[in-house]
Amino acid sequence: MVDRRDFLAAAAAAVMGSAEAAPQLAANGGTPVRAKPLGGANWGPQYYDGKEQRQLEEVLESRNPFRFSNPLDKSKVALFENEYAARMQTKYALAVTSGTAALHVAMAALEVGPGDEVILPAWTWYSCYNTVIQAGGLPVFAEIDESFNIDPKAIEALITPQTKVIMAVHLQGNPADMDPILGIARKHRLKVLEDGSQSVGASYQGKPLGSMGDIGIYSLQQSKTITAGEGGALVTSDPYLYERACRFHDVTVRRDFPSKLGFIPGLNYRMNEFTGGVLLAQLRKLDTIIGDVRRNARRVYGGIGDLPDAHRRHLPDPDGELGTGIFLGFRTKEERQRYADAMKAEGVPVAGPGGSVILPIVPEIEQKVTVTPRWPSFSSDRGKSIRYGRECCARTIDILSRFAGVMMNPKYTERDTADAIAAVRKVHPAIVRA
Ligand SMILES: *Cc1c(COP(=O)(O)O)cnc(C)c1O
């Protein structure tokens, strides 16, 4: 096995202090580990087969793609919701049109409005920030830690009497450290909104992500775990929050159980039956997909586990994460760049943390751009005085500049993961010893 051979060669080189025994890096003219570069692809679509096709055909044949003109026991969207709630171990699930829609619905359900503050990580997707702004609330950024998720130790200093919600975002397959976050929320009587968009199917200490906070949301867009191209879901076990969410997502109409609450001027984020059918088929494959990616990630983790000085991304629950990327940290941004260049030459490219944006340093966010200039988010004294920009996320910028990882794919073969291991074993010691 090539990785074992490289390991022995590297070990021999280390013992003898001899440069000759170490394999020549492809970046220095050596033979690359792979001729054809290892490349990923979106996960869910690789599993499309007759199951999704049949679901779509059934909707076509029904000539009835609007969810609420189908009976509850026939609607594919309703079936998807039932199975999704069961998978996430929550009482309720609500299907919506996107993860962004789910966040917007969650803001309304949690009654986030002008004057309310929401704490969110400085590294996450635009939708997390934009939906707080849309609600008229004030986003307050927290630093991340080496899990790339919100640092629980950064949260308490940001809490004010106006704080209403902590947004725990589970990024790139890795659960946020929920125990301390839930503890802080309880102590200060705050709501917790979990965003599991990049970690659908992952768990924290045996609990599905999204099931621990007051509300969990997910994106089912093409780059996430399972997908119909677009789609989203919201889960909760609180009937009050569920009904508020249902009403908001359907222009206040409450169609399938007797209404307890009054009017909420909501929008239309209803899912259609085509999307529901594809997502139902995909949901039934969720554990296969994440089982496949976890198996591949574990092979790679196992194959590099003994590398000296390999500094892994922090995993609050290694059993619960998906293994989206095998991220290693370096001392400097320059050292990471040398690693990335050398890995690319070996045919096993690595990527920095991705799929999110360092929001406080986006110029328009730093300038507090809103839909129209006089927006409630920034018109209060507190809103006027809050400062975004580098000063609120220096550590986030530093951490993200120093990590890089081989991205995993559920369909990688044993050969692919062996090549990934061989390349890391070949390159990493050369970079960190230099
Ligand atoms: C993708 C994503 C969203 C938004 O989902 P869409 O379905 O694209 O609207 C929200 N939060 C996070 C963390 C995401 O990665």
CSV table of C-alpha atoms and ligand atoms in Angstrom, one decimal:
chain,number,residue,atom,x,y,z
A,1,MET,CA,0.0,0.0,0.0
A,2,VAL,CA,1.4,3.3,-1.1
A,3,ASP,CA,0.6,5.2,2.0
A,4,ARG,CA,2.3,2.6,4.2
A,5,ARG,CA,5.4,2.7,2.0
A,6,ASP,CA,5.5,6.5,2.1
A,7,PHE,CA,5.0,6.4,5.8
A,8,LEU,CA,8.0,4.0,6.3
A,9,ALA,CA,10.1,6.2,4.0
A,10,ALA,CA,9.2,9.3,5.8
A,11,ALA,CA,9.8,7.6,9.2
A,12,ALA,CA,13.2,6.4,8.0
A,13,ALA,CA,14.1,9.8,6.7
A,14,ALA,CA,13.1,11.3,10.1
A,15,VAL,CA,15.2,8.8,12.0
A,16,MET,CA,18.3,9.1,9.8
A,17,GLY,CA,17.9,12.8,9.2
A,18,SER,CA,18.4,12.0,5.5
A,19,ALA,CA,16.7,14.1,2.9
A,20,GLU,CA,17.3,11.4,0.2
A,21,ALA,CA,14.9,8.9,1.8
A,22,ALA,CA,11.9,11.3,1.7
A,23,PRO,CA,10.0,11.1,-1.6
A,24,GLN,CA,10.6,14.0,-3.9
A,25,LEU,CA,7.6,16.4,-3.9
A,26,ALA,CA,5.8,16.8,-7.3
A,27,ALA,CA,6.2,20.5,-6.7
A,28,ASN,CA,10.0,19.9,-6.9
A,29,GLY,CA,9.9,17.7,-9.9
A,30,GLY,CA,9.0,14.4,-8.3
A,31,THR,CA,6.3,12.0,-9.5
A,32,PRO,CA,2.8,13.2,-8.4
A,33,VAL,CA,0.6,10.9,-6.3
A,34,ARG,CA,-2.1,11.1,-8.9
A,35,ALA,CA,-2.1,11.9,-12.6
A,36,LYS,CA,-5.8,12.9,-12.6
A,37,PRO,CA,-6.5,15.4,-9.8
A,38,LEU,CA,-8.9,14.3,-7.1
A,39,GLY,CA,-12.1,16.3,-7.4
A,40,GLY,CA,-15.3,16.5,-5.5
A,41,ALA,CA,-18.9,16.9,-6.6
A,42,ASN,CA,-22.2,17.9,-5.0
A,43,TRP,CA,-23.3,15.0,-2.8
A,44,GLY,CA,-27.1,14.5,-3.1
A,45,PRO,CA,-27.3,14.5,-7.0
A,46,GLN,CA,-24.8,11.7,-7.2
A,47,TYR,CA,-27.5,9.5,-5.6
A,48,TYR,CA,-30.3,10.4,-8.0
A,49,ASP,CA,-31.9,7.3,-9.4
A,50,GLY,CA,-35.3,5.8,-10.2
A,51,LYS,CA,-36.6,6.7,-6.7
A,52,GLU,CA,-36.5,10.5,-7.4
A,53,GLN,CA,-37.7,9.9,-11.0
A,54,ARG,CA,-40.7,7.9,-9.7
A,55,GLN,CA,-41.6,10.7,-7.3
A,56,LEU,CA,-41.6,13.2,-10.0
A,57,GLU,CA,-43.6,11.0,-12.3
A,58,GLU,CA,-46.3,10.6,-9.6
A,59,VAL,CA,-46.6,14.3,-9.2
A,60,LEU,CA,-46.9,14.8,-13.0
A,61,GLU,CA,-49.5,12.0,-13.2
A,62,SER,CA,-51.5,13.6,-10.3
A,63,ARG,CA,-51.7,16.9,-12.1
A,64,ASN,CA,-51.8,18.4,-8.6
A,65,PRO,CA,-48.4,19.8,-7.7
A,66,PHE,CA,-49.8,22.2,-5.0
A,67,ARG,CA,-49.2,20.7,-1.6
A,68,PHE,CA,-52.4,21.8,0.0
A,69,SER,CA,-54.7,20.5,-2.7
A,70,ASN,CA,-53.4,17.0,-1.8
A,71,PRO,CA,-54.7,15.1,1.3
A,72,LEU,CA,-52.3,15.1,4.2
A,73,ASP,CA,-51.6,11.4,3.8
A,74,LYS,CA,-50.9,11.8,0.0
A,75,SER,CA,-49.0,15.1,-0.1
A,76,LYS,CA,-45.3,14.4,-0.8
A,77,VAL,CA,-44.4,17.6,1.1
A,78,ALA,CA,-46.3,16.5,4.1
A,79,LEU,CA,-44.7,13.0,3.9
A,80,PHE,CA,-41.3,14.7,3.7
A,81,GLU,CA,-42.1,16.8,6.7
A,82,ASN,CA,-43.2,13.8,8.8
A,83,GLU,CA,-40.1,11.8,7.9
A,84,TYR,CA,-37.8,14.8,8.3
A,85,ALA,CA,-39.2,15.5,11.8
A,86,ALA,CA,-38.7,11.8,12.8
A,87,ARG,CA,-35.1,11.9,11.4
A,88,MET,CA,-34.3,15.1,13.4
A,89,GLN,CA,-36.1,13.8,16.5
A,90,THR,CA,-38.3,16.9,16.7
A,91,LYS,CA,-42.1,17.1,17.0
A,92,TYR,CA,-42.5,19.2,13.8
A,93,ALA,CA,-40.9,20.0,10.5
A,94,LEU,CA,-41.9,22.6,8.0
A,95,ALA,CA,-40.8,22.4,4.4
A,96,VAL,CA,-40.0,25.7,2.8
A,97,THR,CA,-38.4,27.0,-0.5
A,98,SER,CA,-34.8,27.5,0.8
A,99,GLY,CA,-32.6,27.8,3.8
A,100,THR,CA,-32.8,31.5,3.6
A,101,ALA,CA,-36.6,31.3,3.6
A,102,ALA,CA,-36.3,29.0,6.7
A,103,LEU,CA,-34.2,31.6,8.4
A,104,HIS,CA,-36.7,34.3,7.6
A,105,VAL,CA,-39.5,32.2,8.9
A,106,ALA,CA,-37.5,31.4,12.1
A,107,MET,CA,-36.9,35.2,12.7
A,108,ALA,CA,-40.7,35.7,12.5
A,109,ALA,CA,-41.5,32.7,14.7
A,110,LEU,CA,-39.0,33.8,17.3
A,111,GLU,CA,-40.4,37.4,17.1
A,112,VAL,CA,-37.1,39.0,16.2
A,113,GLY,CA,-37.8,42.7,15.3
A,114,PRO,CA,-36.5,46.2,15.7
A,115,GLY,CA,-34.5,46.6,18.9
A,116,ASP,CA,-33.7,42.9,19.2
A,117,GLU,CA,-30.1,41.7,18.8
A,118,VAL,CA,-29.0,38.4,17.4
A,119,ILE,CA,-25.6,37.0,18.0
A,120,LEU,CA,-24.1,35.1,15.0
A,121,PRO,CA,-20.7,33.9,14.0
A,122,ALA,CA,-18.5,36.3,12.0
A,123,TRP,CA,-17.9,33.4,9.5
A,124,THR,CA,-21.2,32.1,8.0
A,125,TRP,CA,-23.4,32.5,5.0
A,126,TYR,CA,-25.0,35.9,4.0
A,127,SER,CA,-28.5,34.5,4.7
A,128,CYS,CA,-27.8,34.4,8.5
A,129,TYR,CA,-27.1,38.1,8.5
A,130,ASN,CA,-29.6,39.2,5.9
A,131,THR,CA,-32.6,37.6,7.6
A,132,VAL,CA,-31.8,39.4,10.8
A,133,ILE,CA,-31.7,42.7,8.9
A,134,GLN,CA,-34.9,41.8,7.0
A,135,ALA,CA,-36.6,41.3,10.4
A,136,GLY,CA,-35.3,44.8,11.4
A,137,GLY,CA,-33.0,43.3,14.1
A,138,LEU,CA,-29.4,44.0,14.8
A,139,PRO,CA,-26.8,41.4,14.0
A,140,VAL,CA,-23.9,41.1,16.5
A,141,PHE,CA,-20.9,39.1,15.4
A,142,ALA,CA,-19.0,36.7,17.5
A,143,GLU,CA,-15.5,35.3,16.8
A,144,ILE,CA,-15.1,31.6,15.7
A,145,ASP,CA,-12.7,29.1,17.2
A,146,GLU,CA,-10.7,26.4,15.5
A,147,SER,CA,-13.9,24.4,14.8
A,148,PHE,CA,-14.7,27.2,12.4
A,149,ASN,CA,-18.0,27.6,14.3
A,150,ILE,CA,-19.0,30.3,16.8
A,151,ASP,CA,-16.7,30.3,19.9
A,152,PRO,CA,-18.9,29.7,22.9
A,153,LYS,CA,-16.4,31.7,25.0
A,154,ALA,CA,-16.9,34.7,22.8
A,155,ILE,CA,-20.7,34.9,23.3
A,156,GLU,CA,-21.3,36.2,26.9
A,157,ALA,CA,-19.3,39.4,26.4
A,158,LEU,CA,-21.7,40.3,23.5
A,159,ILE,CA,-24.9,39.8,25.4
A,160,THR,CA,-26.9,43.0,26.2
A,161,PRO,CA,-30.4,43.4,27.6
A,162,GLN,CA,-31.6,43.5,23.9
A,163,THR,CA,-30.1,40.2,23.0
A,164,LYS,CA,-32.9,37.8,22.0
A,165,VAL,CA,-31.3,34.9,20.0
A,166,ILE,CA,-28.0,33.1,19.6
A,167,MET,CA,-27.5,31.7,16.2
A,168,ALA,CA,-25.5,28.5,16.3
A,169,VAL,CA,-24.4,27.6,12.8
A,170,HIS,CA,-22.9,24.2,12.2
A,171,LEU,CA,-20.4,24.8,9.4
A,172,GLN,CA,-18.9,22.4,6.9
A,173,GLY,CA,-20.1,19.3,8.5
A,174,ASN,CA,-18.9,20.1,12.0
A,175,PRO,CA,-21.3,20.6,15.0
A,176,ALA,CA,-21.0,23.8,17.0
A,177,ASP,CA,-20.2,23.1,20.6
A,178,MET,CA,-23.9,23.1,21.8
A,179,ASP,CA,-23.5,22.3,25.5
A,180,PRO,CA,-21.9,25.6,26.5
A,181,ILE,CA,-24.1,27.5,24.0
A,182,LEU,CA,-27.3,26.0,25.4
A,183,GLY,CA,-25.9,26.7,28.9
A,184,ILE,CA,-25.3,30.4,28.2
A,185,ALA,CA,-28.8,30.7,26.5
A,186,ARG,CA,-30.5,29.2,29.6
A,187,LYS,CA,-28.6,31.4,32.0
A,188,HIS,CA,-29.5,34.6,30.0
A,189,ARG,CA,-33.0,33.4,28.9
A,190,LEU,CA,-32.1,33.6,25.2
A,191,LYS,CA,-33.5,31.6,22.3
A,192,VAL,CA,-31.2,29.4,20.3
A,193,LEU,CA,-31.6,29.1,16.5
A,194,GLU,CA,-29.5,26.3,15.0
A,195,ASP,CA,-28.5,26.6,11.3
A,196,GLY,CA,-27.7,23.1,10.1
A,197,SER,CA,-27.6,23.9,6.4
A,198,GLN,CA,-24.0,22.7,5.9
A,199,SER,CA,-24.3,19.7,8.2
A,200,VAL,CA,-27.7,18.1,7.4
A,201,GLY,CA,-27.6,14.7,9.1
A,202,ALA,CA,-24.8,15.4,11.5
A,203,SER,CA,-25.2,15.2,15.2
A,204,TYR,CA,-23.8,16.4,18.6
A,205,GLN,CA,-23.5,13.9,21.4
A,206,GLY,CA,-26.1,11.7,19.6
A,207,LYS,CA,-28.6,14.4,19.0
A,208,PRO,CA,-29.4,15.5,15.5
A,209,LEU,CA,-28.2,19.0,14.7
A,210,GLY,CA,-31.2,21.3,14.7
A,211,SER,CA,-33.0,19.4,17.5
A,212,MET,CA,-31.3,21.1,20.5
A,213,GLY,CA,-32.2,24.7,20.0
A,214,ASP,CA,-35.7,26.3,20.0
A,215,ILE,CA,-35.7,26.1,16.2
A,216,GLY,CA,-33.4,24.4,13.7
A,217,ILE,CA,-33.2,25.3,10.0
A,218,TYR,CA,-31.6,23.6,7.0
A,219,SER,CA,-30.9,24.4,3.4
A,220,LEU,CA,-31.5,21.7,0.9
A,221,GLN,CA,-29.9,23.6,-1.9
A,222,GLN,CA,-27.6,21.8,-4.4
A,223,SER,CA,-24.3,22.2,-2.5
A,224,LYS,CA,-25.7,20.8,0.8
A,225,THR,CA,-26.2,17.1,1.9
A,226,ILE,CA,-29.5,16.3,0.1
A,227,THR,CA,-31.1,18.4,-2.5
A,228,ALA,CA,-33.8,19.2,-5.0
A,229,GLY,CA,-31.7,22.0,-6.4
A,230,GLU,CA,-33.4,24.4,-3.9
A,231,GLY,CA,-35.3,23.7,-0.8
A,232,GLY,CA,-35.3,24.3,3.0
A,233,ALA,CA,-36.7,23.0,6.2
A,234,LEU,CA,-37.4,24.2,9.7
A,235,VAL,CA,-37.8,22.0,12.8
A,236,THR,CA,-39.0,22.6,16.3
A,237,SER,CA,-40.7,20.8,19.1
A,238,ASP,CA,-42.6,23.9,20.3
A,239,PRO,CA,-46.2,24.0,19.0
A,240,TYR,CA,-46.3,27.8,19.4
A,241,LEU,CA,-43.2,28.4,17.3
A,242,TYR,CA,-44.4,25.8,14.8
A,243,GLU,CA,-47.7,27.5,14.3
A,244,ARG,CA,-46.1,30.9,14.0
A,245,ALA,CA,-43.7,29.4,11.4
A,246,CYS,CA,-46.5,27.7,9.5
A,247,ARG,CA,-48.5,30.9,9.3
A,248,PHE,CA,-45.6,33.1,8.3
A,249,HIS,CA,-44.6,30.7,5.5
A,250,ASP,CA,-48.1,30.7,4.1
A,251,VAL,CA,-49.3,34.3,4.1
A,252,THR,CA,-50.9,33.6,7.6
A,253,VAL,CA,-53.3,30.9,6.4
A,254,ARG,CA,-53.2,27.9,8.8
A,255,ARG,CA,-54.5,25.1,6.6
A,256,ASP,CA,-54.2,21.8,8.3
A,257,PHE,CA,-55.0,22.1,11.9
A,258,PRO,CA,-57.4,24.4,13.9
A,259,SER,CA,-55.9,27.8,14.4
A,260,LYS,CA,-54.9,29.0,17.8
A,261,LEU,CA,-53.1,32.2,16.8
A,262,GLY,CA,-54.2,35.2,14.9
A,263,PHE,CA,-53.0,36.9,11.8
A,264,ILE,CA,-49.3,37.3,11.0
A,265,PRO,CA,-48.5,39.2,7.9
A,266,GLY,CA,-46.4,36.4,6.4
A,267,LEU,CA,-45.0,35.7,3.0
A,268,ASN,CA,-45.2,32.6,0.7
A,269,TYR,CA,-42.4,30.2,1.2
A,270,ARG,CA,-44.5,27.0,0.5
A,271,MET,CA,-42.8,24.0,-1.0
A,272,ASN,CA,-44.3,22.4,-4.1
A,273,GLU,CA,-44.9,18.7,-4.6
A,274,PHE,CA,-42.1,18.2,-7.2
A,275,THR,CA,-39.6,19.5,-4.7
A,276,GLY,CA,-41.2,17.5,-1.9
A,277,GLY,CA,-41.1,14.3,-3.9
A,278,VAL,CA,-37.4,14.6,-4.8
A,279,LEU,CA,-36.6,15.6,-1.2
A,280,LEU,CA,-38.6,12.6,0.2
A,281,ALA,CA,-36.5,10.2,-2.0
A,282,GLN,CA,-33.3,12.0,-1.0
A,283,LEU,CA,-34.2,12.0,2.7
A,284,ARG,CA,-34.6,8.2,2.5
A,285,LYS,CA,-30.9,8.1,1.3
A,286,LEU,CA,-29.6,10.6,3.8
A,287,ASP,CA,-28.0,8.0,6.1
A,288,THR,CA,-26.5,6.2,3.2
A,289,ILE,CA,-24.9,9.5,1.9
A,290,ILE,CA,-23.5,10.6,5.2
A,291,GLY,CA,-22.4,7.0,6.0
A,292,ASP,CA,-20.4,7.0,2.8
A,293,VAL,CA,-18.8,10.3,3.4
A,294,ARG,CA,-18.0,9.5,7.0
A,295,ARG,CA,-16.4,6.2,6.0
A,296,ASN,CA,-14.2,8.0,3.5
A,297,ALA,CA,-13.3,10.8,6.0
A,298,ARG,CA,-12.5,8.2,8.7
A,299,ARG,CA,-10.1,6.4,6.3
A,300,VAL,CA,-8.2,9.6,5.7
A,301,TYR,CA,-8.2,10.7,9.4
A,302,GLY,CA,-7.0,7.2,10.3
A,303,GLY,CA,-4.3,7.3,7.6
A,304,ILE,CA,-2.8,10.5,8.8
A,305,GLY,CA,-3.5,10.1,12.5
A,306,ASP,CA,0.1,9.5,13.5
A,307,LEU,CA,1.6,12.4,11.4
A,308,PRO,CA,3.7,14.4,13.8
A,309,ASP,CA,2.6,18.1,14.1
A,310,ALA,CA,-0.6,17.6,12.2
A,311,HIS,CA,-2.9,20.1,13.8
A,312,ARG,CA,-6.5,19.1,13.1
A,313,ARG,CA,-9.5,21.3,13.0
A,314,HIS,CA,-11.2,21.2,16.4
A,315,LEU,CA,-14.1,18.7,16.4
A,316,PRO,CA,-16.4,19.2,19.4
A,317,ASP,CA,-17.9,15.7,18.7
A,318,PRO,CA,-15.8,13.7,16.2
A,319,ASP,CA,-18.4,11.0,16.0
A,320,GLY,CA,-21.1,13.5,15.1
A,321,GLU,CA,-19.3,15.4,12.3
A,322,LEU,CA,-19.7,14.6,8.7
A,323,GLY,CA,-16.0,14.8,7.6
A,324,THR,CA,-16.8,17.3,4.9
A,325,GLY,CA,-13.1,18.3,4.8
A,326,ILE,CA,-10.0,17.0,6.4
A,327,PHE,CA,-8.7,20.3,7.6
A,328,LEU,CA,-5.2,20.8,9.0
A,329,GLY,CA,-3.9,24.1,10.6
A,330,PHE,CA,-0.6,25.7,9.8
A,331,ARG,CA,1.5,28.3,11.7
A,332,THR,CA,1.0,31.0,9.0
A,333,LYS,CA,-1.0,31.8,5.9
A,334,GLU,CA,2.2,31.5,3.9
A,335,GLU,CA,2.9,28.0,5.3
A,336,ARG,CA,-0.7,27.0,4.3
A,337,GLN,CA,-0.1,28.4,0.8
A,338,ARG,CA,3.0,26.2,0.5
A,339,TYR,CA,1.0,23.2,1.6
A,340,ALA,CA,-1.8,24.0,-0.9
A,341,ASP,CA,0.7,24.5,-3.8
A,342,ALA,CA,2.5,21.2,-3.0
A,343,MET,CA,-0.8,19.2,-2.6
A,344,LYS,CA,-2.1,20.6,-5.9
A,345,ALA,CA,1.1,19.4,-7.6
A,346,GLU,CA,0.5,16.0,-6.2
A,347,GLY,CA,-3.0,15.8,-7.8
A,348,VAL,CA,-4.8,16.1,-4.4
A,349,PRO,CA,-5.9,19.8,-4.2
A,350,VAL,CA,-6.9,21.3,-0.8
A,351,ALA,CA,-9.1,24.2,-0.1
A,352,GLY,CA,-9.3,26.7,2.7
A,353,PRO,CA,-12.5,26.8,4.8
A,354,GLY,CA,-15.3,27.5,2.3
A,355,GLY,CA,-19.0,28.0,1.8
A,356,SER,CA,-19.2,31.0,4.1
A,357,VAL,CA,-18.0,34.6,4.1
A,358,ILE,CA,-16.2,36.7,6.8
A,359,LEU,CA,-19.3,38.9,7.0
A,360,PRO,CA,-18.0,41.8,9.1
A,361,ILE,CA,-15.4,42.7,6.5
A,362,VAL,CA,-17.7,42.6,3.5
A,363,PRO,CA,-17.5,46.4,2.6
A,364,GLU,CA,-21.3,46.8,2.3
A,365,ILE,CA,-21.9,45.1,5.6
A,366,GLU,CA,-19.2,47.2,7.3
A,367,GLN,CA,-21.0,50.2,5.8
A,368,LYS,CA,-24.3,48.9,7.1
A,369,VAL,CA,-26.0,48.9,3.7
A,370,THR,CA,-29.7,48.1,4.0
A,371,VAL,CA,-32.6,47.7,1.5
A,372,THR,CA,-33.5,51.4,2.0
A,373,PRO,CA,-31.4,53.9,3.9
A,374,ARG,CA,-33.7,54.5,7.0
A,375,TRP,CA,-33.8,50.9,8.2
A,376,PRO,CA,-34.7,50.0,11.8
A,377,SER,CA,-31.7,47.8,12.3
A,378,PHE,CA,-29.2,50.7,12.5
A,379,SER,CA,-31.4,53.6,13.4
A,380,SER,CA,-31.3,53.2,17.2
A,381,ASP,CA,-28.3,54.6,19.2
A,382,ARG,CA,-27.1,51.0,19.7
A,383,GLY,CA,-27.5,50.3,15.9
A,384,LYS,CA,-25.6,53.5,15.1
A,385,SER,CA,-22.8,52.8,17.5
A,386,ILE,CA,-22.1,49.2,16.6
A,387,ARG,CA,-18.9,48.7,14.6
A,388,TYR,CA,-18.3,45.9,12.2
A,389,GLY,CA,-15.1,45.4,10.2
A,390,ARG,CA,-11.8,43.7,11.2
A,391,GLU,CA,-11.9,44.8,14.8
A,392,CYS,CA,-14.8,42.5,15.6
A,393,CYS,CA,-13.3,39.4,13.9
A,394,ALA,CA,-9.5,39.5,13.9
A,395,ARG,CA,-9.2,36.0,15.3
A,396,THR,CA,-11.7,34.7,12.8
A,397,ILE,CA,-9.6,36.1,9.9
A,398,ASP,CA,-6.5,34.6,11.4
A,399,ILE,CA,-7.9,31.1,11.9
A,400,LEU,CA,-9.5,30.9,8.5
A,401,SER,CA,-6.2,32.0,6.8
A,402,ARG,CA,-4.2,29.1,8.4
A,403,PHE,CA,-6.3,26.0,7.7
A,404,ALA,CA,-6.7,23.9,4.5
A,405,GLY,CA,-8.3,20.6,3.9
A,406,VAL,CA,-8.8,17.8,1.4
A,407,MET,CA,-12.5,17.9,0.6
A,408,MET,CA,-14.4,14.6,1.0
A,409,ASN,CA,-16.9,13.1,-1.2
A,410,PRO,CA,-19.2,10.2,-0.5
A,411,LYS,CA,-18.4,8.5,-3.8
A,412,TYR,CA,-14.6,8.5,-3.4
A,413,THR,CA,-13.2,5.1,-3.9
A,414,GLU,CA,-10.7,3.4,-1.7
A,415,ARG,CA,-8.0,4.3,-4.2
A,416,ASP,CA,-9.1,8.0,-4.0
A,417,THR,CA,-8.8,8.1,-0.2
A,418,ALA,CA,-5.5,6.2,-0.3
A,419,ASP,CA,-4.2,8.8,-2.7
A,420,ALA,CA,-5.4,11.6,-0.3
A,421,ILE,CA,-3.6,9.9,2.6
A,422,ALA,CA,-0.4,9.4,0.5
A,423,ALA,CA,-0.3,13.0,-0.6
A,424,VAL,CA,-0.8,14.4,2.9
A,425,ARG,CA,1.8,12.0,4.3
A,426,LYS,CA,4.2,13.0,1.5
A,427,VAL,CA,3.6,16.8,1.7
A,428,HIS,CA,2.8,17.7,5.2
A,429,PRO,CA,6.1,16.7,6.9
A,430,ALA,CA,8.1,18.5,4.2
A,431,ILE,CA,6.1,21.7,4.7
A,432,VAL,CA,6.1,21.8,8.5
A,433,ARG,CA,9.7,20.7,8.8
A,434,ALA,CA,10.9,23.4,6.3
B,1,LIG,C1,-26.6,27.6,2.2
B,1,LIG,C2,-26.8,28.2,3.5
B,1,LIG,C3,-27.9,29.0,3.9
B,1,LIG,C4,-28.9,29.4,2.8
B,1,LIG,O1,-29.5,28.4,2.2
B,1,LIG,P1,-30.3,28.6,0.7
B,1,LIG,O2,-31.0,27.4,0.6
B,1,LIG,O3,-29.2,28.8,-0.3
B,1,LIG,O4,-31.1,29.8,0.9
B,1,LIG,C5,-28.1,29.4,5.1
B,1,LIG,N1,-27.1,29.2,6.1
B,1,LIG,C6,-26.0,28.5,5.8
B,1,LIG,C7,-25.0,28.2,6.9
B,1,LIG,C8,-25.8,28.0,4.5
B,1,LIG,O5,-24.6,27.3,4.3
